[in-house]
C-alpha cells in the first residue's frame, strides 16, 4: 500500500514513522511507499524558528519510545518531578505528591517531559533516515484530492514555480494543522477558530538553580506557568548557567469577572509583533509586579530573543458534528483504560 501524509511537522513526521513500521500478520510491511508533503521550501523549513518548548505526556512519551526516538533526544528531555497550582502570592493551592519523571512502559504511570520542538524534529528526522520507505518532499501543497476506484489521487503544486506532482495512494493523512488544506479539499466540515479571550507570551529563562517544582499561578485576569526545561545551548551563557525554565504568561483581553477593574493593560500585546522583544518584557514585568518571587525572577532573567506571542484560540466544529464526536468520545472512554489530556 501507499500513503501520502500532508504536513511535515511533528505530527506528520511521527505518523510517517509509525506507518513505516506497520507489519502484516505474515511479517511484511503494510506500506511500501510513504510520501510526506511539506508546503514550505526546504531552506525556509530549516530557517523557521521551531524553538518553542513542547510538553510530552505519557502517551506521547510511550509512542516516541516505541519508535526508538527518545534515544535521539540526547539528554535534551527534561522530566518533570512535581507540579501544582499556586496563588499570585505563591501559596500552594494544589501540590500533588505524585512524581511525573518516570517513563513506565508496563504500568503507564503519568509522566511529563519537556523538550524544544526543533530538537524533537531533528530526532524524528534521524528516525526517518532509517526508513527507506519514507520520502519527504518540500514546497508541495495539495490542490486537488480525488477518490475513485479504490485509490486516492493527490495533485500538488509548488509555491515557487510551475512544478507539479501527482501521487496515487490508498491512504491520505491530514497532518497539516488547524486550518487543514486536506479537510477543505475533501469537503470535511470546516473547523472554526474562536478566541479564548486572552493573549499568551511564551519565553525562556536561565536560572542559577533548578526549579524545585513546576507551577501555574493564578491571579485576576492573568496566569503564569513555569516548568524546568533543557538549556539546549539556548544561550551563550549555557555553559555557566546550566538550568533552564520555559514559561508562559496568559493575560485576559477583558476583565475576567463582571464589575472587576480593568488590568493595567487590556489586551497589552495586541500591537506587538509575534516574535516579542525587550518592550514585551517590560510590559510583562509591570503586569506581574507584586507576584511571588519566582515569577518576578523568571521575567527578570528572561531572554528577549526567546519570546513568542499569540492570541489564544481553539478550534470548534459545526454544531451538527458535536453529537457525533461526543458519541465517539464516550465509546473511546468505555474501551480505553488510560486517557491522558
Coordinates of C-alpha atoms in Angstrom, one line a residue, residues 21-329:
X21 CA 6.8 0.1 10.9
X22 CA 3.3 -1.4 10.5
X23 CA 3.5 -5.1 9.6
X24 CA 1.1 -7.7 8.3
X25 CA 0.4 -11.0 10.1
X26 CA 3.0 -12.5 7.7
X27 CA 5.6 -10.0 8.8
X28 CA 5.8 -7.9 5.6
X29 CA 5.4 -4.1 5.7
X30 CA 1.9 -2.8 5.1
X31 CA 3.1 0.4 3.5
X32 CA 5.8 0.1 0.8
X33 CA 5.8 3.8 -0.1
X34 CA 5.1 6.8 2.2
X35 CA 5.3 10.3 0.9
X36 CA 5.4 13.3 3.3
X37 CA 4.5 16.6 1.7
X38 CA 5.6 19.8 3.4
X39 CA 4.3 23.2 1.9
X40 CA 7.4 25.2 2.9
X41 CA 10.5 25.1 0.8
X42 CA 13.4 23.3 2.4
X43 CA 15.5 26.4 3.1
X44 CA 12.5 28.1 4.7
X45 CA 11.8 25.0 6.7
X46 CA 15.3 24.8 8.1
X47 CA 15.4 28.5 8.9
X48 CA 12.0 28.6 10.6
X49 CA 12.3 29.3 14.3
X50 CA 11.0 26.0 15.8
X51 CA 12.3 26.8 19.3
X52 CA 9.0 26.6 21.2
X53 CA 9.2 24.1 24.1
X54 CA 6.7 21.3 23.9
X55 CA 5.3 19.1 26.7
X56 CA 5.1 15.4 26.2
X57 CA 2.7 13.5 28.3
X58 CA 2.6 9.7 28.9
X59 CA 1.0 8.6 25.7
X60 CA 3.4 10.8 23.6
X61 CA 6.5 9.5 25.5
X62 CA 5.4 5.9 25.1
X63 CA 4.8 6.4 21.4
X64 CA 8.2 8.0 20.8
X65 CA 9.8 5.3 22.8
X66 CA 8.1 2.6 20.7
X67 CA 9.5 4.4 17.6
X68 CA 13.1 4.5 19.1
X69 CA 13.0 8.3 19.0
X70 CA 13.7 9.1 22.7
X71 CA 17.3 7.9 22.3
X72 CA 17.9 10.6 19.7
X73 CA 17.0 13.4 22.1
X74 CA 20.5 13.0 23.5
X75 CA 19.5 14.1 27.0
X76 CA 17.6 17.1 25.8
X77 CA 14.4 15.9 27.5
X78 CA 13.6 17.4 31.0
X79 CA 11.3 15.2 33.0
X80 CA 9.1 17.0 35.5
X81 CA 9.4 15.9 39.1
X82 CA 6.3 17.5 40.6
X83 CA 3.9 20.2 39.7
X84 CA 1.0 22.2 41.2
X85 CA -1.2 25.3 41.3
X86 CA -0.4 28.5 43.3
X87 CA -1.9 31.9 44.0
X88 CA -0.3 35.0 42.7
X89 CA 1.3 35.4 46.2
X90 CA 2.9 32.0 45.9
X91 CA 0.7 30.0 48.3
X92 CA 0.1 26.4 47.1
X93 CA -3.5 25.6 46.1
X94 CA -2.8 22.1 44.9
X95 CA 0.5 20.3 45.2
X96 CA 0.3 16.7 44.1
X97 CA 2.6 14.2 45.7
X98 CA 2.9 12.0 42.6
X99 CA 6.1 12.5 40.6
X100 CA 6.0 12.7 36.8
X101 CA 9.6 11.9 35.9
X102 CA 9.4 8.1 35.3
X103 CA 8.5 6.6 31.9
X104 CA 6.9 3.3 32.9
X105 CA 6.1 1.3 29.8
X106 CA 4.4 -1.6 31.8
X107 CA 2.2 0.3 34.2
X108 CA 1.8 3.5 32.1
X109 CA 2.2 5.8 35.1
X110 CA 1.6 9.5 34.5
X111 CA 4.8 11.2 33.1
X112 CA 5.6 14.6 31.7
X113 CA 8.7 15.8 29.9
X114 CA 9.7 19.0 28.1
X115 CA 12.0 19.5 25.1
X116 CA 12.4 22.0 22.3
X117 CA 10.4 21.5 19.1
X118 CA 13.5 21.8 16.8
X119 CA 15.3 19.2 18.8
X120 CA 12.3 16.8 18.6
X121 CA 12.0 17.4 14.9
X122 CA 15.8 16.6 14.5
X123 CA 15.3 13.4 16.4
X124 CA 12.3 12.5 14.2
X125 CA 14.5 13.2 11.1
X126 CA 17.1 10.8 12.4
X127 CA 14.4 8.2 12.7
X128 CA 13.2 8.9 9.2
X129 CA 16.8 8.4 7.9
X130 CA 16.4 4.7 8.9
X131 CA 13.2 4.3 7.0
X132 CA 13.8 3.9 3.2
X133 CA 10.1 3.7 2.5
X134 CA 9.6 7.3 3.5
X135 CA 10.2 10.2 1.1
X136 CA 10.0 13.9 2.3
X137 CA 9.1 16.4 -0.5
X138 CA 9.3 20.1 0.4
X139 CA 7.5 23.0 -1.3
X140 CA 4.4 21.0 -2.3
X141 CA 0.9 21.8 -1.3
X142 CA -2.2 19.7 -2.4
X143 CA -4.5 21.4 -4.8
X144 CA -6.9 18.5 -5.6
X145 CA -7.8 15.2 -3.9
X146 CA -9.9 12.7 -5.9
X147 CA -11.1 9.3 -4.7
X148 CA -12.2 6.7 -7.2
X149 CA -11.8 3.0 -7.9
X150 CA -10.3 2.3 -4.5
X151 CA -7.5 4.7 -4.9
X152 CA -6.9 8.4 -4.0
X153 CA -5.1 10.8 -6.3
X154 CA -3.4 13.8 -4.8
X155 CA -2.4 16.6 -7.1
X156 CA 0.1 19.1 -5.6
X157 CA 2.0 22.1 -6.8
X158 CA 4.9 24.3 -5.8
X159 CA 4.5 27.9 -4.4
X160 CA 7.8 29.0 -6.1
X161 CA 7.3 27.7 -9.7
X162 CA 5.4 25.6 -12.2
X163 CA 6.5 22.3 -10.6
X164 CA 3.6 19.9 -10.1
X165 CA 3.2 16.5 -8.6
X166 CA 0.6 13.7 -8.9
X167 CA 0.5 10.9 -6.4
X168 CA -1.7 7.8 -6.1
X169 CA -2.3 6.2 -2.7
X170 CA -4.7 4.1 -0.7
X171 CA -4.4 6.3 2.5
X172 CA -4.1 10.1 2.8
X173 CA -3.4 11.6 6.2
X174 CA -4.2 15.2 7.1
X175 CA -1.4 16.4 9.4
X176 CA -1.5 20.0 8.3
X177 CA -2.8 21.7 11.3
X178 CA -5.9 23.5 12.4
X179 CA -6.6 25.1 9.0
X180 CA -6.2 21.9 7.2
X181 CA -6.0 22.1 3.4
X182 CA -6.8 18.4 3.1
X183 CA -10.1 18.8 5.1
X184 CA -11.0 21.7 2.9
X185 CA -10.4 19.7 -0.4
X186 CA -12.3 16.6 0.6
X187 CA -15.3 18.7 1.8
X188 CA -14.9 17.8 5.5
X189 CA -16.8 20.1 7.9
X190 CA -14.6 23.2 8.4
X191 CA -13.2 23.7 11.8
X192 CA -13.5 27.3 13.1
X193 CA -11.2 29.1 15.4
X194 CA -12.6 31.1 18.3
X195 CA -10.7 33.4 20.5
X196 CA -10.3 32.2 24.1
X197 CA -10.3 35.8 25.4
X198 CA -6.6 36.0 26.4
X199 CA -3.2 36.5 24.9
X200 CA -0.2 34.3 25.6
X201 CA 3.5 35.1 25.7
X202 CA 6.0 32.2 25.9
X203 CA 9.6 32.6 26.9
X204 CA 12.7 31.0 28.3
X205 CA 14.9 32.0 31.3
X206 CA 18.2 30.8 32.5
X207 CA 18.5 30.1 36.2
X208 CA 21.3 29.6 38.7
X209 CA 19.5 26.7 40.3
X210 CA 16.8 24.2 39.1
X211 CA 13.1 24.9 39.6
X212 CA 12.1 22.9 42.7
X213 CA 8.5 22.4 41.5
X214 CA 6.8 23.3 38.3
X215 CA 3.8 25.6 38.9
X216 CA 0.9 27.5 37.4
X217 CA -0.1 30.6 39.4
X218 CA -3.5 32.3 39.1
X219 CA -4.3 35.9 39.6
X220 CA -7.0 38.4 38.5
X221 CA -7.3 38.1 34.7
X222 CA -3.8 36.6 34.4
X223 CA -1.9 33.3 34.8
X224 CA 1.8 32.4 34.8
X225 CA 3.2 28.8 34.4
X226 CA 6.8 27.6 34.6
X227 CA 8.5 24.2 34.1
X228 CA 12.1 23.2 34.1
X229 CA 13.5 22.7 30.5
X230 CA 16.8 21.6 29.0
X231 CA 19.0 24.6 28.1
X232 CA 19.8 23.1 24.7
X233 CA 22.6 25.7 24.0
X234 CA 19.9 28.3 24.1
X235 CA 22.2 31.0 25.3
X236 CA 26.0 31.7 25.1
X237 CA 25.9 31.5 28.9
X238 CA 24.5 28.0 28.9
X239 CA 27.9 26.5 30.0
X240 CA 27.9 28.7 33.1
X241 CA 24.2 28.7 33.8
X242 CA 23.1 25.0 33.2
X243 CA 19.5 25.3 34.3
X244 CA 16.6 26.5 32.2
X245 CA 12.9 27.3 32.7
X246 CA 10.3 27.6 30.0
X247 CA 7.2 29.6 30.9
X248 CA 4.1 31.2 29.6
X249 CA 2.1 34.3 30.7
X250 CA -1.6 34.4 29.8
X251 CA -3.3 37.8 30.0
X252 CA -7.0 38.2 29.6
X253 CA -8.1 40.6 26.9
X254 CA -11.1 41.6 29.1
X255 CA -11.7 41.6 32.8
X256 CA -12.5 38.1 34.0
X257 CA -15.2 39.0 36.5
X258 CA -18.3 41.2 36.0
X259 CA -17.7 44.6 37.5
X260 CA -14.0 44.0 38.2
X261 CA -11.5 46.7 37.5
X262 CA -9.6 46.5 34.2
X263 CA -6.0 45.3 34.4
X264 CA -3.2 47.9 33.7
X265 CA -3.0 46.6 30.1
X266 CA -6.2 45.4 28.4
X267 CA -5.0 43.3 25.5
X268 CA -1.5 44.6 26.2
X269 CA 0.3 42.8 23.4
X270 CA -2.2 43.4 20.6
X271 CA 0.0 45.8 18.7
X272 CA 3.3 43.9 19.1
X273 CA 4.9 41.6 16.6
X274 CA 4.6 37.8 17.2
X275 CA 8.3 37.5 18.0
X276 CA 8.4 39.7 21.0
X277 CA 11.2 41.9 22.2
X278 CA 12.6 43.9 25.2
X279 CA 9.5 46.1 25.3
X280 CA 7.3 43.0 25.6
X281 CA 9.3 42.0 28.7
X282 CA 8.9 45.5 30.2
X283 CA 5.1 45.2 29.9
X284 CA 5.2 41.7 31.4
X285 CA 7.3 42.9 34.3
X286 CA 4.8 45.7 35.0
X287 CA 1.8 43.4 34.7
X288 CA 3.2 40.8 37.1
X289 CA 4.8 43.2 39.5
X290 CA 3.9 42.1 43.1
X291 CA 3.5 38.4 42.2
X292 CA 5.6 35.8 44.1
X293 CA 9.4 36.0 43.7
X294 CA 9.7 33.1 41.3
X295 CA 7.6 34.9 38.7
X296 CA 9.5 38.2 39.0
X297 CA 12.9 36.4 38.9
X298 CA 12.0 34.5 35.8
X299 CA 10.8 37.7 34.0
X300 CA 14.0 39.5 35.2
X301 CA 16.3 36.9 33.6
X302 CA 14.2 36.1 30.5
X303 CA 15.9 36.1 27.1
X304 CA 14.0 38.6 24.9
X305 CA 15.0 36.6 21.8
X306 CA 13.1 33.6 23.1
X307 CA 9.7 35.4 23.3
X308 CA 6.8 34.5 21.1
X309 CA 3.2 36.0 21.3
X310 CA -0.1 34.7 20.1
X311 CA -3.8 35.1 20.7
X312 CA -5.2 32.0 22.4
X313 CA -7.6 30.3 20.0
X314 CA -9.4 26.9 19.9
X315 CA -10.9 25.0 17.1
X316 CA -14.6 24.2 17.1
X317 CA -16.7 22.1 14.7
X318 CA -20.1 23.0 13.3
X319 CA -22.9 22.3 15.9
X320 CA -24.3 19.3 13.9
X321 CA -20.9 17.5 14.3
X322 CA -20.7 17.8 18.1
X323 CA -23.2 14.9 18.9
X324 CA -21.2 12.6 16.7
X325 CA -17.9 13.4 18.3
X326 CA -19.5 13.2 21.8
X327 CA -20.6 9.7 21.0
X328 CA -17.2 8.7 19.7
X329 CA -15.5 10.1 22.8

